[in-house]
mmCIF file of C-alpha atoms in Angstrom:
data_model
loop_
_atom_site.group_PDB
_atom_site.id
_atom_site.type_symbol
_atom_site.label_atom_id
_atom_site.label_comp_id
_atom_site.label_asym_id
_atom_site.label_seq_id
_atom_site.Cartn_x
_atom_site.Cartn_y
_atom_site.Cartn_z
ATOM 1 C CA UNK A 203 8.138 132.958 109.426
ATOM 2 C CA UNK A 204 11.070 135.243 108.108
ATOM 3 C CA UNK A 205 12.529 135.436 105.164
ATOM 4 C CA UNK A 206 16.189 136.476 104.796
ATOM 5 C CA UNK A 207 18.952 137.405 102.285
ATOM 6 C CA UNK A 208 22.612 136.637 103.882
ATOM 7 C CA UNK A 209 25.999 138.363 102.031
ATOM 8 C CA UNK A 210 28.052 135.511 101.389
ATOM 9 C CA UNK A 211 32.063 135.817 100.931
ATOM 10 C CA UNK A 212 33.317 133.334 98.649
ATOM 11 C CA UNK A 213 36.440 131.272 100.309
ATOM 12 C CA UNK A 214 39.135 132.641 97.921
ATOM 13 C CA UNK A 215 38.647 135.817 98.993
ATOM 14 C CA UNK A 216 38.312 135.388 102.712
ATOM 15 C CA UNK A 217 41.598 137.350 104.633
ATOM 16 C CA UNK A 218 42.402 134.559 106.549
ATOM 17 C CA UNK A 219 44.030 131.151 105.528
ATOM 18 C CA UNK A 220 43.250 128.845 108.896
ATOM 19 C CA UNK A 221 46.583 126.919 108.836
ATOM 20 C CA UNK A 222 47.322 123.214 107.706
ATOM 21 C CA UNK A 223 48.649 121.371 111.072
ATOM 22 C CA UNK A 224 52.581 121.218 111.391
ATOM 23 C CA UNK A 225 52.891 117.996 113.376
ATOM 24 C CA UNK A 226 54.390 120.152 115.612
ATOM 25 C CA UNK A 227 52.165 118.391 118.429
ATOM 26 C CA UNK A 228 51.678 118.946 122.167
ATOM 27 C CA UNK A 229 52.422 115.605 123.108
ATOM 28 C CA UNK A 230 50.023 115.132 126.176
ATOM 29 C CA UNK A 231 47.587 112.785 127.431
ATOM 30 C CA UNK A 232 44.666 115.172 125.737
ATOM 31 C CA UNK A 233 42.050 114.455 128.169
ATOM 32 C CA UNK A 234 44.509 115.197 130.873
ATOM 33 C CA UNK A 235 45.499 118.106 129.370
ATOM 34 C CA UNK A 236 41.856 119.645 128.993
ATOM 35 C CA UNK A 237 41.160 119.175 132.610
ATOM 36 C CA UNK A 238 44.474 120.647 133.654
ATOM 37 C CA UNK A 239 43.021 123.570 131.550
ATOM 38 C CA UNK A 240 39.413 123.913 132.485
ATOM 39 C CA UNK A 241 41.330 123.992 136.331
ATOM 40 C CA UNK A 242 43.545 126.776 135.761
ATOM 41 C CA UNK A 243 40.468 128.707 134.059
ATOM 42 C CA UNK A 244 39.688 129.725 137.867
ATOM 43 C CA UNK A 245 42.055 131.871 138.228
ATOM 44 C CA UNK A 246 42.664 133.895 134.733
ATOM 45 C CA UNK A 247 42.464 137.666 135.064
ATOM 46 C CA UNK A 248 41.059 140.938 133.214
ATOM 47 C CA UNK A 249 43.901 143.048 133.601
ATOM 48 C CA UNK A 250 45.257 143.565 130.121
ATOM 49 C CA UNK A 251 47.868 145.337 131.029
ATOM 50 C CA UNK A 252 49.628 142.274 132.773
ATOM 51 C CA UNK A 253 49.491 139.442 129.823
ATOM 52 C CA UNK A 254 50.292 136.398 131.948
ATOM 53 C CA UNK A 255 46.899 137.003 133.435
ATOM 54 C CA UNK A 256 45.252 137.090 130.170
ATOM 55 C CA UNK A 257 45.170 132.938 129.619
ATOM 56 C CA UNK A 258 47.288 129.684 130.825
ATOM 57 C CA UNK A 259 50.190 130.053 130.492
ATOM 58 C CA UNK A 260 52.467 126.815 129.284
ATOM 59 C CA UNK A 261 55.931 126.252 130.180
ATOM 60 C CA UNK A 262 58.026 122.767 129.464
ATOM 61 C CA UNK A 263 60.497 121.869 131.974
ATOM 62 C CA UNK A 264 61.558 118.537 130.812
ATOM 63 C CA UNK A 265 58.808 115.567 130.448
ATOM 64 C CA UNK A 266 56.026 118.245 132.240
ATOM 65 C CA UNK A 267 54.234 120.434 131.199
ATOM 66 C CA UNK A 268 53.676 123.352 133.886
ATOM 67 C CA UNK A 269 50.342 125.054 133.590
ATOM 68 C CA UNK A 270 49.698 128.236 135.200
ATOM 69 C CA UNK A 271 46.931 131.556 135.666
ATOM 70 C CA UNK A 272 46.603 134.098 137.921
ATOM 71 C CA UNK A 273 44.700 137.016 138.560
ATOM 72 C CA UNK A 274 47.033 138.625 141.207
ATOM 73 C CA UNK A 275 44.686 137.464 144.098
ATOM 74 C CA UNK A 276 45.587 133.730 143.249
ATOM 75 C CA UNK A 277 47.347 132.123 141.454
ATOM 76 C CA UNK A 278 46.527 128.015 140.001
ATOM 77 C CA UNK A 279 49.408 125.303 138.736
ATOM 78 C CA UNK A 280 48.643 121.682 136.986
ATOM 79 C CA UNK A 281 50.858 119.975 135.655
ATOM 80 C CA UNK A 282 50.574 117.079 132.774
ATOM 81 C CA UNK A 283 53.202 114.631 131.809
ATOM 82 C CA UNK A 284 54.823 114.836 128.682
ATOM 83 C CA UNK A 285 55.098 112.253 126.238
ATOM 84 C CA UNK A 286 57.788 114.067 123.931
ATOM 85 C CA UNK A 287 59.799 116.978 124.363
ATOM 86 C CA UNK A 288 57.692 120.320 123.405
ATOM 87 C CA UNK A 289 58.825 122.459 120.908
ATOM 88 C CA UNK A 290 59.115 125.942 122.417
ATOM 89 C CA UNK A 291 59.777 127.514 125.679
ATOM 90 C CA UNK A 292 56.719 129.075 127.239
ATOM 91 C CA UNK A 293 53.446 130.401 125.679
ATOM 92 C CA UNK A 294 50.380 131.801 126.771
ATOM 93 C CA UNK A 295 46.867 130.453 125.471
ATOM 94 C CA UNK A 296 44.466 132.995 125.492
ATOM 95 C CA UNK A 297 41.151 132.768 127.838
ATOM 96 C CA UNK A 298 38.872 132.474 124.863
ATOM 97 C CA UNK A 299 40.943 129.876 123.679
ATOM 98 C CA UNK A 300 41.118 127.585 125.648
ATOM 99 C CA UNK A 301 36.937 127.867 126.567
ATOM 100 C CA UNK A 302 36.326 127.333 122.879
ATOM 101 C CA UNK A 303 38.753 123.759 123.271
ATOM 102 C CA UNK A 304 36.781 122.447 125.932
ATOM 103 C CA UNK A 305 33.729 122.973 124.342
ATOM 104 C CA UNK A 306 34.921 121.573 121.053
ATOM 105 C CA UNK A 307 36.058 118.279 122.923
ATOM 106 C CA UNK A 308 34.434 115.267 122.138
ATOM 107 C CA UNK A 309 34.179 111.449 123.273
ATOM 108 C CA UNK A 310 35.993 109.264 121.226
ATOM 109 C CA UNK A 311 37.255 111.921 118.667
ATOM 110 C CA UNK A 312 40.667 112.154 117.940
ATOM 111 C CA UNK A 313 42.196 115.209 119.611
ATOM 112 C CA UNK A 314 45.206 117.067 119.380
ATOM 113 C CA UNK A 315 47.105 120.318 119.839
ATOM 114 C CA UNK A 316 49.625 122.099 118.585
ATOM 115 C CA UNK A 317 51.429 125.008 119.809
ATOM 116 C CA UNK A 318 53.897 127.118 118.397
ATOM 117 C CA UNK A 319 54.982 131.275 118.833
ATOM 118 C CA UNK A 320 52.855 132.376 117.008
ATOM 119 C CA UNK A 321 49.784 130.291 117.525
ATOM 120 C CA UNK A 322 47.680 127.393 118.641
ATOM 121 C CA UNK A 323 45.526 125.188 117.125
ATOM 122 C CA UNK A 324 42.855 122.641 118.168
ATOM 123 C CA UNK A 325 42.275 120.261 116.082
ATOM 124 C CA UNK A 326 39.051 117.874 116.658
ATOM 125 C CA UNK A 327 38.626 114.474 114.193
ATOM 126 C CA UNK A 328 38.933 115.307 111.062
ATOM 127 C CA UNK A 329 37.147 118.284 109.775
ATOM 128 C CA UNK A 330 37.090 120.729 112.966
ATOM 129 C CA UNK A 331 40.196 123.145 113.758
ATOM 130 C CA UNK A 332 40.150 126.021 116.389
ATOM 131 C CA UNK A 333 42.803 128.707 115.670
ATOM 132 C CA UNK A 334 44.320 130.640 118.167
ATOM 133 C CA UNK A 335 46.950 133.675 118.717
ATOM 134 C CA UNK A 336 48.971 133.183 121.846
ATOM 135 C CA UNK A 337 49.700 135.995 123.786
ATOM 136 C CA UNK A 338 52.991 137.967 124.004
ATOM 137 C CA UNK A 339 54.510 138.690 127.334
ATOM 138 C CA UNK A 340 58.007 141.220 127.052
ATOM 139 C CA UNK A 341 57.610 140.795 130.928
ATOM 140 C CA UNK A 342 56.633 137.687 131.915
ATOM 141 C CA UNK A 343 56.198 136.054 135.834
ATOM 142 C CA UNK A 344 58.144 134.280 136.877
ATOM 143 C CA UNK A 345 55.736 131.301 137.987
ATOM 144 C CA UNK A 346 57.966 129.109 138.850
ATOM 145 C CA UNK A 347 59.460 131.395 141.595
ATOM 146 C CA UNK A 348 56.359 132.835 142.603
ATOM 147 C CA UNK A 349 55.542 129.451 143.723
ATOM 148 C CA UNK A 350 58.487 128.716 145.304
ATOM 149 C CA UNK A 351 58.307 131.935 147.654
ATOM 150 C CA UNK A 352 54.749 131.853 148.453
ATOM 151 C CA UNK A 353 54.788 128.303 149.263
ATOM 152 C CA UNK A 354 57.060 126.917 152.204
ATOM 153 C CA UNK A 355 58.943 123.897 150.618
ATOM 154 C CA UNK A 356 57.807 121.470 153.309
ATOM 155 C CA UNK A 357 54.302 123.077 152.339
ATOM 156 C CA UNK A 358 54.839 122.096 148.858
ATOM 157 C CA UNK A 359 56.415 118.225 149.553
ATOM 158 C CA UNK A 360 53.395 117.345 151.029
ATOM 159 C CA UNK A 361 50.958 118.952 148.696
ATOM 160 C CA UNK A 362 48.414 116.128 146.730
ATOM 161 C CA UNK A 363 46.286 115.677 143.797
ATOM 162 C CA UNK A 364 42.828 117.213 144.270
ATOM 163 C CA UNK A 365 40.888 114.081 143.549
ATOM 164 C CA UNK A 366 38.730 113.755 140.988
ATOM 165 C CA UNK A 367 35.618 112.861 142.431
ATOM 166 C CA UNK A 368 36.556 115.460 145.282
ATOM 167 C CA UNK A 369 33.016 117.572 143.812
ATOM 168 C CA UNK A 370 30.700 114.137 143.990
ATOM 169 C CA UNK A 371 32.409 113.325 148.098
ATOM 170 C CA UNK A 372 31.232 116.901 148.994
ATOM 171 C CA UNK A 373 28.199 116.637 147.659
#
């Protein structure tokens, strides 16, 4: 057995203040939206000199939601319907992030993100909240165009769903 003595901070003086949620929701399917995650985790870089590799990077374009990552040697896109419009124009969650949400999901818990420029936050029933920075990009890529090029148009009218139980058929 061990015995220990831990230094303990008390919460007043702690130098961060994890923030109250806004309301200023992601309005997704949540479940839908983890998965589109945990898919574009694939293909997240290292390079952190290029900060669109860094996460997933979230961009609205009317009722969807456009997920993308790359790591310059591919590149991954989901996309989740959107229940309400979202409140800002494209951010970045960071890799960590969005690991720490899909571990944090549970069955039957109330769920819900929120997303803002300045951060993101994961909140999980009533008494669990992840906090996280998004990530600046002064240069950002252009995803939407990069897909366009790369991808021959009848290429991309014919493209389908990976099914869900794709894994399972293999097996």
């Amino acid at each position: 057995t061990s015995k220990f003595k831990l230094a303990l901070l008390a919460t007043e003086r702690f130098v961060f203040d994890m923030p109250e949620p806004q309301g200023l929701n992601l309005h997704v399917e949540i479940d839908e939206f983890l998965r589109a995650i945990d898919y574009c985790l694939q293909s997240v870089g290292m390079d952190t000199g290029i900060p669109d590799q860094l996460g997933v990077t979230l961009i609205p374009k009317g009722d969807v939601l456009n997920l993308y990552s790359t790591n310059q040697q591919c590149i991954t896109h989901a996309k989740v319907a959107l229940k309400k419009e979202a409140t800002f124009r494209r951010e970045i969650l960071s890799e960590p992030f969005c690991k720490q949400m899909l571990k944090l999901r549970r069955t039957g818990a109330k769920m819900q993100i929120e997303v803002n420029s300045e951060y993101s936050l994961f909140t999980v029933g009533k008494d669990t909240r992840l906090f996280g920075k998004v990530i600046a990009s002064e240069n950002p890529i252009d995803f939407n165009q990069v897909v366009k090029h790369e991808f021959a148009k009848d290429i991309r009218d014919t493209q389908i769903c990976i099914p869900s139980k794709l894994k399972l058929i293999l097996e």
